[in-house]
Amino acid sequence: MKKILIYEYITGGGLIGKKFDHSLLPEANLIIDSLISKTNSTVNFFCDYRHKYKNNKNAILITANNHDTIYDADLINSYDYFLPICPESDLILYDYIKKINPYVNNMTISSPKTILATSDKLLLKNICNKYNISHADSYVSKSKQPLYIIKDRFGCGCNNVRVTNNKNLKTSSNRIIENYIPGDSYSVNLYISDRGYEILTINQQIINRYNNVLKLEAINVNIYPYFRNSLFKFIDEILEAVPGLKGFIGFDFIYDKEDLFLIDINPRYTTSMSVISKCKYSHILDYINVSKNEQTGSSCEIKL
């Protein structure tokens, strides 16, 4: 039985010194719930002293007085496996991994350089251009009034994403404009180790627009789209372009008229992974031990 330590940023002490309130808190709760329930492993987790699990016997309480515990390499290395989960926004994940990476030896996670490249939307766009991977700016609209997306350069998911018809709209250096693709939104979850990668699930994202603001409202997890076979080449091309990806990884993409367009790379455990245990009848943490040899399972929905 493995001893596993979890650090989920929002529920695990990342907001110490701030109000315990974040737009991603509902998703963070789904993630921590999925990791600590019904597992055959011994799972401890860093826990904000204000969180609902503060009295859980496996919680390691984080307060203002012991906040540095989340960086304690001796404590972290005393476990068989450490799983840090932080948002890419404002380089939170990059900064955390860069700080602990030289001292922590029980993580399967992307290198700091790779996390930076995937967190910075401009860097990722340059990589896509270099390796001829289709992305938002590869899309050519046939509309007489094309639309554009405005999002944070160091953003996360659908947070703070708007639609505009003004390509020349002035934005700050921390915002970027890219082409709007009127296709269907999907994601694919992977676990990447030294042995290669395994597809965990393919998911459809239900994204709606309200007053030109995009909102992710639900995720249909573990679906089997008819274009599934074309995904393998797409994944291989991305992994060749971004070779430092490791551990739990999510690719967000749009499918439009038989073409796949990469939108984001999430170098971390994602929200849609939180129901894999329900869809495939085995715990998500089992994937860190041995290959599961792709179980079919059923589809599940997450409403956000």
Coordinates of C-alpha atoms in Angstrom, one line a residue:
M1 CA 0.0 0.0 0.0
K2 CA 1.4 3.4 -1.1
K3 CA 1.6 6.4 1.2
I4 CA 0.4 9.4 -0.9
L5 CA 0.5 13.1 -0.1
I6 CA -1.8 15.6 -1.9
Y7 CA -1.4 19.3 -2.2
E8 CA -4.4 20.9 -3.8
Y9 CA -3.7 24.7 -3.9
I10 CA -7.1 26.1 -3.1
T11 CA -8.2 23.7 -0.4
G12 CA -4.7 22.9 0.9
G13 CA -3.3 26.3 2.1
G14 CA -2.7 28.3 -1.1
L15 CA -5.1 30.9 0.1
I16 CA -3.6 31.4 3.6
G17 CA -3.5 35.1 4.2
K18 CA -6.4 35.7 1.8
K19 CA -10.1 35.2 2.0
F20 CA -11.1 31.6 1.7
D21 CA -13.0 32.3 -1.5
H22 CA -12.1 31.5 -5.1
S23 CA -13.9 31.1 -8.3
L24 CA -12.3 27.6 -8.7
L25 CA -13.3 26.4 -5.2
P26 CA -16.2 24.2 -6.4
E27 CA -13.9 22.5 -8.8
A28 CA -11.1 22.2 -6.2
N29 CA -13.6 20.5 -3.9
L30 CA -14.5 18.0 -6.6
I31 CA -10.8 17.3 -7.1
I32 CA -9.9 16.7 -3.4
D33 CA -13.0 14.6 -2.9
S34 CA -12.0 12.3 -5.7
L35 CA -8.5 11.8 -4.4
I36 CA -9.2 11.1 -0.7
S37 CA -12.3 8.9 -0.9
K38 CA -12.5 5.1 -1.4
T39 CA -8.8 4.5 -2.1
N40 CA -6.7 1.5 -1.2
S41 CA -3.7 3.9 -0.6
T42 CA -3.0 5.8 2.6
V43 CA -3.7 9.4 1.5
N44 CA -2.8 12.5 3.6
F45 CA -3.4 16.0 2.3
F46 CA -2.6 19.5 3.1
C47 CA -5.7 21.2 4.3
D48 CA -6.6 24.9 4.8
Y49 CA -7.7 25.3 8.5
R50 CA -10.9 26.9 7.1
H51 CA -11.8 24.0 4.8
K52 CA -14.6 21.5 5.4
Y53 CA -12.1 18.7 5.8
K54 CA -10.2 20.4 8.6
N55 CA -11.2 17.7 11.1
N56 CA -10.5 14.8 8.7
K57 CA -8.0 12.4 10.4
N58 CA -5.8 12.4 7.3
A59 CA -5.6 16.2 7.0
I60 CA -2.4 18.1 7.6
L61 CA -3.7 21.5 8.7
I62 CA -2.1 24.5 7.2
T63 CA -2.4 27.9 9.0
A64 CA -0.6 31.2 8.9
N65 CA 1.8 29.9 11.4
N66 CA 2.9 26.8 9.5
H67 CA 2.3 27.8 5.9
D68 CA 5.9 26.8 5.0
T69 CA 4.9 23.2 5.6
I70 CA 3.7 22.9 2.0
Y71 CA 7.4 23.4 1.0
D72 CA 8.8 20.9 3.5
A73 CA 10.9 18.6 1.4
D74 CA 11.7 16.2 4.2
L75 CA 8.0 15.8 5.0
I76 CA 7.0 15.4 1.3
N77 CA 9.8 12.9 0.6
S78 CA 8.7 10.7 3.5
Y79 CA 5.8 9.7 1.3
D80 CA 5.9 7.2 -1.6
Y81 CA 4.2 9.7 -4.0
F82 CA 3.5 13.4 -3.9
L83 CA 0.8 14.9 -6.1
P84 CA 0.7 18.8 -6.3
I85 CA -2.3 20.4 -8.0
C86 CA -2.2 24.1 -8.6
P87 CA -3.8 26.3 -11.2
E88 CA -1.5 27.7 -14.0
S89 CA -3.0 31.1 -13.5
D90 CA -0.6 33.8 -12.5
L91 CA 2.2 31.1 -12.7
I92 CA 1.1 29.6 -9.4
L93 CA 1.9 26.0 -10.5
Y94 CA 5.2 27.1 -12.1
D95 CA 6.4 29.0 -9.1
Y96 CA 5.5 26.2 -6.7
I97 CA 7.2 23.4 -8.7
K98 CA 10.2 25.5 -9.4
K99 CA 10.7 26.1 -5.7
I100 CA 10.4 22.4 -4.6
N101 CA 11.7 20.6 -7.7
P102 CA 15.4 20.5 -6.7
Y103 CA 14.5 18.9 -3.3
V104 CA 11.5 16.7 -3.9
N105 CA 12.1 13.3 -5.5
N106 CA 8.7 11.5 -5.4
M107 CA 6.7 13.5 -8.0
T108 CA 5.7 12.5 -11.5
I109 CA 5.2 15.9 -12.9
S110 CA 6.3 18.1 -15.8
S111 CA 9.5 20.0 -15.6
P112 CA 9.4 23.7 -14.5
K113 CA 10.4 24.7 -18.1
T114 CA 7.6 22.7 -19.6
I115 CA 5.1 24.1 -17.0
L116 CA 6.1 27.6 -17.9
A117 CA 5.7 26.9 -21.7
T118 CA 2.2 25.5 -21.1
S119 CA 1.1 28.2 -18.6
D120 CA 2.1 31.1 -20.9
K121 CA -0.3 31.1 -23.8
L122 CA 2.1 33.1 -26.0
L123 CA 4.9 30.6 -25.4
L124 CA 2.6 27.7 -26.2
K125 CA 1.4 29.5 -29.4
N126 CA 5.0 29.8 -30.5
I127 CA 5.6 26.1 -29.9
C128 CA 2.5 25.2 -31.9
N129 CA 3.7 27.4 -34.8
K130 CA 7.2 25.9 -34.7
Y131 CA 5.9 22.3 -34.8
N132 CA 2.9 22.9 -37.1
I133 CA 0.3 22.0 -34.5
S134 CA -3.1 23.5 -35.3
H135 CA -4.3 26.0 -32.7
A136 CA -6.6 29.0 -32.5
D137 CA -4.6 31.2 -34.8
S138 CA -4.4 28.4 -37.4
Y139 CA -8.2 28.6 -37.9
V140 CA -9.3 30.6 -40.9
S141 CA -12.9 31.9 -40.6
K142 CA -15.1 32.1 -43.7
S143 CA -17.5 34.5 -41.9
K144 CA -17.7 38.1 -43.0
Q145 CA -17.8 39.0 -39.3
P146 CA -15.3 36.7 -37.6
L147 CA -15.2 36.6 -33.8
Y148 CA -12.2 36.6 -31.5
I149 CA -11.4 35.3 -28.0
I150 CA -9.8 37.5 -25.3
K151 CA -8.2 35.6 -22.5
D152 CA -5.5 35.9 -19.8
R153 CA -2.0 35.1 -21.0
F154 CA -1.4 33.2 -17.8
G155 CA -5.0 32.0 -17.4
C156 CA -6.7 28.8 -16.4
G157 CA -9.7 27.2 -18.2
C158 CA -12.6 29.4 -19.1
N159 CA -11.9 31.9 -16.3
N160 CA -12.1 35.5 -17.6
V161 CA -12.6 34.5 -21.3
R162 CA -14.6 36.9 -23.5
V163 CA -15.7 37.0 -27.1
T164 CA -15.4 40.1 -29.3
N165 CA -15.7 41.1 -33.0
N166 CA -12.9 43.6 -32.7
K167 CA -9.5 42.0 -33.6
N168 CA -7.7 45.3 -32.9
L169 CA -9.1 45.8 -29.5
K170 CA -6.4 47.2 -27.2
T171 CA -5.6 44.9 -24.3
S172 CA -3.0 44.7 -21.5
S173 CA 0.2 42.7 -21.9
N174 CA -1.4 40.0 -19.7
R175 CA -4.3 39.4 -22.1
I176 CA -4.2 37.9 -25.6
I177 CA -6.5 37.8 -28.6
E178 CA -6.9 34.8 -30.7
N179 CA -9.4 33.4 -33.3
Y180 CA -12.8 32.1 -32.2
I181 CA -13.4 28.6 -33.5
P182 CA -17.2 27.7 -33.8
G183 CA -16.6 24.0 -33.2
D184 CA -17.2 21.6 -30.4
S185 CA -15.0 21.8 -27.2
Y186 CA -13.3 18.7 -25.9
S187 CA -10.5 17.6 -23.6
V188 CA -8.4 14.4 -23.3
N189 CA -6.9 13.3 -20.0
L190 CA -3.6 11.4 -20.0
Y191 CA -1.2 9.9 -17.5
I192 CA 2.4 10.1 -18.8
S193 CA 5.2 8.1 -17.3
D194 CA 8.6 6.9 -18.4
R195 CA 6.8 3.9 -20.0
G196 CA 4.7 6.2 -22.3
Y197 CA 1.2 7.6 -22.0
E198 CA -2.2 6.3 -21.4
I199 CA -5.5 7.9 -22.4
L200 CA -7.6 8.1 -19.2
T201 CA -10.7 9.7 -20.8
I202 CA -12.0 11.8 -23.6
N203 CA -14.5 14.5 -22.5
Q204 CA -16.9 17.0 -24.1
Q205 CA -17.0 20.4 -22.5
I206 CA -20.4 22.2 -22.5
I207 CA -19.4 25.9 -22.9
N208 CA -22.1 28.6 -23.3
R209 CA -21.8 32.3 -23.9
Y210 CA -23.5 35.0 -21.8
N211 CA -23.1 38.6 -22.7
N212 CA -20.0 37.6 -24.6
V213 CA -18.5 35.8 -21.6
L214 CA -17.7 32.1 -22.0
K215 CA -18.7 29.8 -19.1
L216 CA -17.9 26.1 -18.7
E217 CA -21.2 24.7 -17.4
A218 CA -20.7 20.9 -17.6
I219 CA -18.3 18.2 -18.7
N220 CA -19.4 14.9 -20.2
V221 CA -16.5 12.6 -19.1
N222 CA -15.4 9.4 -20.7
I223 CA -17.2 9.7 -24.1
Y224 CA -16.2 7.9 -27.3
P225 CA -16.4 10.3 -30.2
Y226 CA -16.2 9.1 -33.7
F227 CA -13.0 11.0 -34.3
R228 CA -11.3 9.1 -31.5
N229 CA -8.7 7.4 -33.8
S230 CA -7.4 10.7 -35.1
L231 CA -6.6 11.8 -31.6
F232 CA -3.6 9.5 -31.3
K233 CA -1.6 11.3 -34.0
F234 CA -2.7 14.7 -32.5
I235 CA -1.4 13.6 -29.1
D236 CA 1.9 12.2 -30.5
E237 CA 2.5 15.5 -32.3
I238 CA 1.9 17.5 -29.1
L239 CA 4.2 15.3 -27.0
E240 CA 6.9 15.6 -29.6
A241 CA 6.6 19.4 -29.4
V242 CA 6.4 19.5 -25.6
P243 CA 8.6 16.6 -24.5
G244 CA 8.8 17.5 -20.8
L245 CA 5.1 16.6 -20.0
K246 CA 4.7 14.1 -17.2
G247 CA 2.1 12.8 -14.8
F248 CA -1.6 13.8 -15.0
I249 CA -2.1 16.0 -18.1
G250 CA -5.1 17.4 -19.9
F251 CA -5.3 18.8 -23.4
D252 CA -8.2 21.1 -24.3
F253 CA -9.0 21.2 -28.0
I254 CA -11.8 22.1 -30.5
Y255 CA -13.1 19.7 -33.2
D256 CA -14.3 21.6 -36.2
K257 CA -15.1 20.0 -39.6
E258 CA -12.7 17.0 -39.1
D259 CA -9.9 19.3 -37.8
L260 CA -8.4 19.3 -34.3
F261 CA -7.2 22.6 -32.8
L262 CA -5.2 22.7 -29.6
I263 CA -6.5 25.3 -27.2
D264 CA -4.7 24.7 -23.9
I265 CA -2.4 22.2 -22.2
N266 CA -3.1 21.6 -18.5
P267 CA 0.1 20.2 -16.9
R268 CA -1.8 19.0 -13.8
Y269 CA -4.7 16.9 -12.5
T270 CA -7.9 18.4 -14.0
T271 CA -11.5 18.7 -12.9
S272 CA -12.7 16.1 -15.3
M273 CA -10.4 13.5 -13.7
S274 CA -12.4 13.8 -10.5
V275 CA -15.1 11.4 -11.8
I276 CA -12.9 8.8 -13.5
S277 CA -13.3 6.5 -10.5
K278 CA -17.1 6.6 -11.2
C279 CA -16.7 6.1 -14.9
K280 CA -14.1 3.4 -14.9
Y281 CA -14.8 1.7 -11.5
S282 CA -11.2 2.0 -10.3
H283 CA -9.6 4.8 -8.3
I284 CA -7.8 7.5 -10.2
L285 CA -4.7 7.1 -8.0
D286 CA -4.3 3.5 -9.3
Y287 CA -2.9 5.0 -12.5
I288 CA 0.3 6.0 -10.7
N289 CA 1.1 2.4 -9.9
V290 CA 0.6 0.2 -13.0
S291 CA -0.9 0.5 -16.4
K292 CA -4.7 0.0 -16.3
N293 CA -4.8 -1.3 -19.9
E294 CA -7.6 1.0 -20.9
Q295 CA -10.9 0.1 -19.3
T296 CA -14.0 1.1 -21.2
G297 CA -16.4 2.1 -18.4
S298 CA -19.3 4.4 -18.8
S299 CA -19.9 8.2 -19.3
C300 CA -20.3 10.6 -16.4
E301 CA -21.3 14.3 -16.2
I302 CA -19.9 17.1 -14.1
K303 CA -22.2 20.1 -13.7
L304 CA -20.3 23.3 -12.8

